mmCIF file of C-alpha atoms in Angstrom:
data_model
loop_
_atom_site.group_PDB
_atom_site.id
_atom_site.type_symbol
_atom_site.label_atom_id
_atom_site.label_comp_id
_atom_site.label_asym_id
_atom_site.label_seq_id
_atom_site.Cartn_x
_atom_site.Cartn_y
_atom_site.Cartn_z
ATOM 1 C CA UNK R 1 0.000 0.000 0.000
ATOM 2 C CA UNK R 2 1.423 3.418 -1.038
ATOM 3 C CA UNK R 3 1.964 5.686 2.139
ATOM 4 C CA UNK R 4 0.398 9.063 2.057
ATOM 5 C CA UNK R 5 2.227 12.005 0.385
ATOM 6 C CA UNK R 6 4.576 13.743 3.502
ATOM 7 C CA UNK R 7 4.669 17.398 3.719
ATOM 8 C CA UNK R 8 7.792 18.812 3.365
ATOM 9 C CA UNK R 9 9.454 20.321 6.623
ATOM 10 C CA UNK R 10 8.527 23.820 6.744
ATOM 11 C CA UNK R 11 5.385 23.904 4.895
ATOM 12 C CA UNK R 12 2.646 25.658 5.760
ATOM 13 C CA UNK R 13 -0.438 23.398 7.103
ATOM 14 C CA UNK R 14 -3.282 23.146 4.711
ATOM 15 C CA UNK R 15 -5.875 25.866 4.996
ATOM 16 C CA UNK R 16 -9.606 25.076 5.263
ATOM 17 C CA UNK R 17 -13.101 27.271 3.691
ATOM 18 C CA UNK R 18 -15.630 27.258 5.790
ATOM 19 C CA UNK R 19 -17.700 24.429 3.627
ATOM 20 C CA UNK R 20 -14.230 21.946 4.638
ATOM 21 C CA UNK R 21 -14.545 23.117 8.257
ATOM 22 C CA UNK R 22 -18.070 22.115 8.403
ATOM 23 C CA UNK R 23 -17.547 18.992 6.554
ATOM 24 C CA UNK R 24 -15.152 17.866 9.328
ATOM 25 C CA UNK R 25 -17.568 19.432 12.411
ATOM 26 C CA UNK R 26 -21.273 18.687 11.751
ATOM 27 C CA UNK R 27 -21.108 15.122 12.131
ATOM 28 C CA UNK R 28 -19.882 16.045 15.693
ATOM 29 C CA UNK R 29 -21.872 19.287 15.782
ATOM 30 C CA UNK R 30 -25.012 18.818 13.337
ATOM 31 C CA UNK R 31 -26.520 22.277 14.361
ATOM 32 C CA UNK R 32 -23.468 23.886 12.848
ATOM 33 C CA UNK R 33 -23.492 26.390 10.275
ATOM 34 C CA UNK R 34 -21.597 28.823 8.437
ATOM 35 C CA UNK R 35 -23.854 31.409 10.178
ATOM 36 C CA UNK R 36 -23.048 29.799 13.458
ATOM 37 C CA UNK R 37 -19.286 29.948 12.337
ATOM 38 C CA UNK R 38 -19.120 33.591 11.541
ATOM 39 C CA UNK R 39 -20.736 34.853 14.462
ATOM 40 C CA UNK R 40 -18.224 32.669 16.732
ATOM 41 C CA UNK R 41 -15.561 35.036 14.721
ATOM 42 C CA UNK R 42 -16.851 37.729 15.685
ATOM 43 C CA UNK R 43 -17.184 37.067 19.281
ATOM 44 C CA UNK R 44 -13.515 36.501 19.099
ATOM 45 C CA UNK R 45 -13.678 32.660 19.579
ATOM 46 C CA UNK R 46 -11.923 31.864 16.525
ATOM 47 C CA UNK R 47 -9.173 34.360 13.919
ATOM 48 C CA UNK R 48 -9.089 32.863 10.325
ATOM 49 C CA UNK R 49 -7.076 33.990 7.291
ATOM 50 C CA UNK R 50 -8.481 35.751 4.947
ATOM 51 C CA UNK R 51 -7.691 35.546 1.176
ATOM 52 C CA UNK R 52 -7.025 38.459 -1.325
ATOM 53 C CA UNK R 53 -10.411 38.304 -2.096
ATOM 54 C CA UNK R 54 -11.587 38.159 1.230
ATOM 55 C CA UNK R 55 -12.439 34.940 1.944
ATOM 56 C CA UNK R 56 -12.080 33.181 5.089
ATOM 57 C CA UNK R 57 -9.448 30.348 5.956
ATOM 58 C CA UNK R 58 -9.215 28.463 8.805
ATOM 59 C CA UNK R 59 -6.005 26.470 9.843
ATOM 60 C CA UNK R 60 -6.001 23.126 11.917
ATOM 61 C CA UNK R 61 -5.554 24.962 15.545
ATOM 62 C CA UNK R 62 -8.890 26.836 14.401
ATOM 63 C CA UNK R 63 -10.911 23.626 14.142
ATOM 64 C CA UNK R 64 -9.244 22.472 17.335
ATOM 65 C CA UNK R 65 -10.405 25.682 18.471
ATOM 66 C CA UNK R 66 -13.776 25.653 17.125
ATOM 67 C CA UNK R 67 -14.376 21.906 18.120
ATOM 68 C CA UNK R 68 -13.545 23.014 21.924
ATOM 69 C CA UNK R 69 -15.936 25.856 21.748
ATOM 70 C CA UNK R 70 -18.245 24.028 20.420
ATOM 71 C CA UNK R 71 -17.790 21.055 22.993
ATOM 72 C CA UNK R 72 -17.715 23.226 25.923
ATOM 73 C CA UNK R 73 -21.408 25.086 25.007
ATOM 74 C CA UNK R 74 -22.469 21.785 24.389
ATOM 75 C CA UNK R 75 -21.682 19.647 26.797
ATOM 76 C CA UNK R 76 -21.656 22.236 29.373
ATOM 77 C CA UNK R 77 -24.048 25.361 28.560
ATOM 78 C CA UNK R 78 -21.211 27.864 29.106
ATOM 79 C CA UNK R 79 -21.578 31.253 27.891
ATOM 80 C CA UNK R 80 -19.277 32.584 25.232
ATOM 81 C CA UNK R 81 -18.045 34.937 27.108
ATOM 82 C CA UNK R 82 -17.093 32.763 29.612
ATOM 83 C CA UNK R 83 -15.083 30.550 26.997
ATOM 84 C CA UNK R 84 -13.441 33.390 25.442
ATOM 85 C CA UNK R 85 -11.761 34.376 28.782
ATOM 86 C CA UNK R 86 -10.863 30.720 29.557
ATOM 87 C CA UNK R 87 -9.072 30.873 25.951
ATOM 88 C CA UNK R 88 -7.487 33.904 26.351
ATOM 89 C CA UNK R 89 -5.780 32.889 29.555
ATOM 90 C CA UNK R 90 -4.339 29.617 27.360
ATOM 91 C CA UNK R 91 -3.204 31.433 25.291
ATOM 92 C CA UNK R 92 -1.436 33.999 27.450
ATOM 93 C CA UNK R 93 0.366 30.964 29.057
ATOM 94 C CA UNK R 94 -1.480 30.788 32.064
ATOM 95 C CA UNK R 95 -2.942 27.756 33.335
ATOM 96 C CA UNK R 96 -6.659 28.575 34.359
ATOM 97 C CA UNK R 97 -9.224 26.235 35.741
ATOM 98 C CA UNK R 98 -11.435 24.721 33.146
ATOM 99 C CA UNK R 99 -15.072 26.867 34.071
ATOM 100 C CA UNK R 100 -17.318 23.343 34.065
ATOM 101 C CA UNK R 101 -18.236 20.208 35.884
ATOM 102 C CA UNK R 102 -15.302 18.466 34.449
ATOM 103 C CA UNK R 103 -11.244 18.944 34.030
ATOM 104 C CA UNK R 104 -10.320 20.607 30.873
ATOM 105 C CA UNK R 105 -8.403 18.080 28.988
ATOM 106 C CA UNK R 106 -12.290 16.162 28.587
ATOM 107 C CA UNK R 107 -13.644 19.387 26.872
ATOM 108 C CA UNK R 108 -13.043 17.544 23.331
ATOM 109 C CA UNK R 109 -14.230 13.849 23.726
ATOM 110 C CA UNK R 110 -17.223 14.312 25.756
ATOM 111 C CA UNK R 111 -18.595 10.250 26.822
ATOM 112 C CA UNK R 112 -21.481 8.694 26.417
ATOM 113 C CA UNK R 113 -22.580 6.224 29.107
ATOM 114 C CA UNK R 114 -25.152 2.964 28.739
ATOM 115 C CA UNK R 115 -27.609 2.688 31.202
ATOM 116 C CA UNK R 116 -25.557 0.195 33.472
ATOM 117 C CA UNK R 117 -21.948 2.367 33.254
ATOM 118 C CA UNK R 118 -24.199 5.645 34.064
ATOM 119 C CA UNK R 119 -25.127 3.679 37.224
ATOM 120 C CA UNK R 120 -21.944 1.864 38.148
ATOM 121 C CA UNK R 121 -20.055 5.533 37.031
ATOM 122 C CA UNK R 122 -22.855 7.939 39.229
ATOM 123 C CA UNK R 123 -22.436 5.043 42.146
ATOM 124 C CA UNK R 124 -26.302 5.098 42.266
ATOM 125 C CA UNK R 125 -29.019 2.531 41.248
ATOM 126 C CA UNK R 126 -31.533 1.600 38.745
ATOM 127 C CA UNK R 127 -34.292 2.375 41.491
ATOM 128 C CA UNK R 128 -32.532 6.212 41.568
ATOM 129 C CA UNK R 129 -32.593 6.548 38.182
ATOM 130 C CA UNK R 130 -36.434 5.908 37.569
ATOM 131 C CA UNK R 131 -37.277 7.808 40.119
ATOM 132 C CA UNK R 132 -35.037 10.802 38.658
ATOM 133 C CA UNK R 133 -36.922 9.854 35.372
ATOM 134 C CA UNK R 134 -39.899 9.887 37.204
ATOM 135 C CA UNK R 135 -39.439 13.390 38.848
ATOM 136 C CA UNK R 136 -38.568 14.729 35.104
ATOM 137 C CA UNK R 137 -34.717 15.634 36.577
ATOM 138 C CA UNK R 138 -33.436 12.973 33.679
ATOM 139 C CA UNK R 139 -35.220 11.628 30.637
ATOM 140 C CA UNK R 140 -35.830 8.443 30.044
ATOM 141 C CA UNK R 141 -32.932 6.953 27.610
ATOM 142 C CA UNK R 142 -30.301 4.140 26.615
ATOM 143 C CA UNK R 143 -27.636 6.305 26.336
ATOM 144 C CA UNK R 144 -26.326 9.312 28.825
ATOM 145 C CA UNK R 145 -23.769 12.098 28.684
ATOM 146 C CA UNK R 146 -21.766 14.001 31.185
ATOM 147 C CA UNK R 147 -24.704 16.270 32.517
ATOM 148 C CA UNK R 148 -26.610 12.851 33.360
ATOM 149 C CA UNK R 149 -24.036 11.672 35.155
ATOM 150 C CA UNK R 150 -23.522 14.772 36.956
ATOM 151 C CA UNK R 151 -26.926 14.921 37.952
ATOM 152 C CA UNK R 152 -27.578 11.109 39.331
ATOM 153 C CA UNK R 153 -24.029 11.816 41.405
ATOM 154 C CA UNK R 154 -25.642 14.535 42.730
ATOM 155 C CA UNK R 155 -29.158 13.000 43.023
ATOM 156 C CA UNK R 156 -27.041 9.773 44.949
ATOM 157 C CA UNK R 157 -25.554 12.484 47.821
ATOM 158 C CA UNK R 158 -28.686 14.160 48.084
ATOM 159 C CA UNK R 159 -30.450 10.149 48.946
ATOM 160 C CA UNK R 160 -27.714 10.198 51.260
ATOM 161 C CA UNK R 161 -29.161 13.233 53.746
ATOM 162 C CA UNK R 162 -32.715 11.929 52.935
ATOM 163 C CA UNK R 163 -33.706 14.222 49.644
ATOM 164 C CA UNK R 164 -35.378 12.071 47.727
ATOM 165 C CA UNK R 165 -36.080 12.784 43.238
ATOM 166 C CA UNK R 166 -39.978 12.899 44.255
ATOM 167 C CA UNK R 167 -38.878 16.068 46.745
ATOM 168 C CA UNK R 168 -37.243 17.737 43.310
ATOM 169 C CA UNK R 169 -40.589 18.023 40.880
ATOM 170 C CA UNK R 170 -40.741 21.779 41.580
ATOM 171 C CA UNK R 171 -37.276 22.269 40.239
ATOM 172 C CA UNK R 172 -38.574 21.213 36.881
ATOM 173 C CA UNK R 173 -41.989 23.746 36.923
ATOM 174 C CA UNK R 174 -39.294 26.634 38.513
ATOM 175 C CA UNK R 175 -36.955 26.033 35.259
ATOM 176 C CA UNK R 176 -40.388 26.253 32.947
ATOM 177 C CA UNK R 177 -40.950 29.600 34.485
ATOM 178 C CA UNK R 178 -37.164 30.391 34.019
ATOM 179 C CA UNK R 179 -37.353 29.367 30.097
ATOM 180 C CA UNK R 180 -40.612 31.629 29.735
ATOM 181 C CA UNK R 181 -38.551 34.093 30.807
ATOM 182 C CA UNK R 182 -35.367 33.575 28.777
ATOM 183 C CA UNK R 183 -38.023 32.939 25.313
ATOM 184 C CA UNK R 184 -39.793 36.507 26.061
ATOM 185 C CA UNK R 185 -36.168 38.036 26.633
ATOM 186 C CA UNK R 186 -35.451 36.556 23.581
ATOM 187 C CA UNK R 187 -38.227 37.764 21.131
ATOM 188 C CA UNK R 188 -37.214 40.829 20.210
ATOM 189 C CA UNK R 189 -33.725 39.023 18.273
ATOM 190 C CA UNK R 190 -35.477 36.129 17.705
ATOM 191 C CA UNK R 191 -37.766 38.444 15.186
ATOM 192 C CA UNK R 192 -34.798 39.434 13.070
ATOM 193 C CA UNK R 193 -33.804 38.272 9.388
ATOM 194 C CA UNK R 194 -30.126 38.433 9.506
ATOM 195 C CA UNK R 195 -27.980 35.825 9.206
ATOM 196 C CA UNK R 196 -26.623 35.432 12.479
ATOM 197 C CA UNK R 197 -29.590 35.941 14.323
ATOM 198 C CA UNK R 198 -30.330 32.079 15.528
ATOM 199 C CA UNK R 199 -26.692 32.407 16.993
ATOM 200 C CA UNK R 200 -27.212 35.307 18.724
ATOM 201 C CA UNK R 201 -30.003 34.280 20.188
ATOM 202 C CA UNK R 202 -28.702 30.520 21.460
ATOM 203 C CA UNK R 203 -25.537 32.864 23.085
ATOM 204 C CA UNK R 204 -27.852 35.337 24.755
ATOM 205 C CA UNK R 205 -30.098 32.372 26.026
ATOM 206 C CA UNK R 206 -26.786 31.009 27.714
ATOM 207 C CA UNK R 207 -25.934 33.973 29.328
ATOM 208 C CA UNK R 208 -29.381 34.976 30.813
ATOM 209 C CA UNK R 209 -29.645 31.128 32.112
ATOM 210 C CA UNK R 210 -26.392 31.849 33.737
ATOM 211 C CA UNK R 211 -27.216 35.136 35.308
ATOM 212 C CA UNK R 212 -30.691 33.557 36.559
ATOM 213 C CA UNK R 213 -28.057 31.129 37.596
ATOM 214 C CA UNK R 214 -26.091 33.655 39.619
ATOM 215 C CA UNK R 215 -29.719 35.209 41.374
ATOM 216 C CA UNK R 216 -30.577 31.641 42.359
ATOM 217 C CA UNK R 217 -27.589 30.647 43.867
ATOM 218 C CA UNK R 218 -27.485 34.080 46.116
ATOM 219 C CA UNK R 219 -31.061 32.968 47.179
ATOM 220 C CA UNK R 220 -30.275 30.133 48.364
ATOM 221 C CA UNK R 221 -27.321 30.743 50.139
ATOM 222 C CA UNK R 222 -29.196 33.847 51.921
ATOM 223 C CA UNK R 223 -31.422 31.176 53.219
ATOM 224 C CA UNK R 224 -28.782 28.723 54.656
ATOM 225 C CA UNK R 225 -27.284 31.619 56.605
ATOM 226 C CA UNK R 226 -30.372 31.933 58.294
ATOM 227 C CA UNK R 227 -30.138 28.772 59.254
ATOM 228 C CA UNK R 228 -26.847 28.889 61.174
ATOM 229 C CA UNK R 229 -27.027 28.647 64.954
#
């Protein structure tokens, strides 16, 4: 068998359009588009070449790039902003804490779990997981990610000082209420025509969610000190 052609030291890596880029990302990404693409550049998520004739090129560290981005909104709802300043401290050599559930070097291979490895993984059983089902905190599925997993570890402590999935229901109607509010938020860019407007409004979502995020947790930790002797 012939080996592939080598490229010769010093050459430049092969640049990509953005039709090759999303050839090689929607079968991980299948909401991806090029609208989705340039809107990420101009967050600042991602610098490509541009040609003579102004069109854009993006080198294999961009895909890398673009594939963690991607990845992290994914598998962990961060905002971009969030993202951006987690990139720009890698890339000013510091060594910053990866802003999710899970250590940075997971961001691009995100697992999927069977029903069984979700339980042995979560240390939790099948009884915990129907009643999580049950409760609407998980849906009902053969395969899990890394939020699922997440979740029944933190459903299995909570079992553990008596806090049962059936005690949880209101936290799904309370984030109804918080998506009603996100959606109305949303309307007014949601209305617009322009390209980039579907992106704009999936970013904004993220960032209102983690505000809401921000009130919540201040709540509730308002309440516990009230419960200190």
């Amino acid at each position: 068998m012939a080996r592939p052609a080598q490229r010769a030291a010093g050459d430049a890596p092969a640049l990509l359009s953005i039709g090759q880029v999303l050839a090689r990302l929607t079968p991980e990404f299948p909401d991806l588009s090029s609208s989705k693409l340039r809107f990420l550049e101009e967050r600042g998520l991602v610098s490509p070449a541009r040609t003579a004739s102004g069109y854009r090129k993006f080198s294999p560290a961009d895909v890398d790039r673009l594939r963690a981005v991607l990845a992290m909104q994914r598998d962990h709802y961060l905002p971009l902003k969030v993202i951006k300043k987690y990139f720009a401290d890698l890339d000013a050599g510091l060594d910053p804490a990866f802003p999710g559930t899970v250590p940075a070097g997971s961001i691009l291979g995100s697992r999927h779990y069977r029903r069984d490895e979700l339980l042995r993984e979560a240390g939790a059983d099948a009884e915990l997981l129907q009643d999580a089902v049950s409760a609407s905190l998980l849906p009902a599925a053969d395969v899990y990610g890394d939020e699922a997993l997440t979740v029944l570890r933190a459903l299995a402590e909570l079992r553990r000082s008596g806090i049962e999935p059936r005690h949880l229901r209101g936290f799904r109607a309370a984030a109804e209420r918080e998506i009603g509010l996100i959606e109305t938020a949303l309307v007014p860019i949601a209305r617009r025509n322009d390209v980039s407007s579907k992106a704009r409004t999936a970013e904004l979502a993220r960032e209102i969610a983690a505000q809401l995020d921000v009130v919540r947790g201040s709540i509730i930790r308002s309440s516990i000190a009230r419960l200190r002797p």
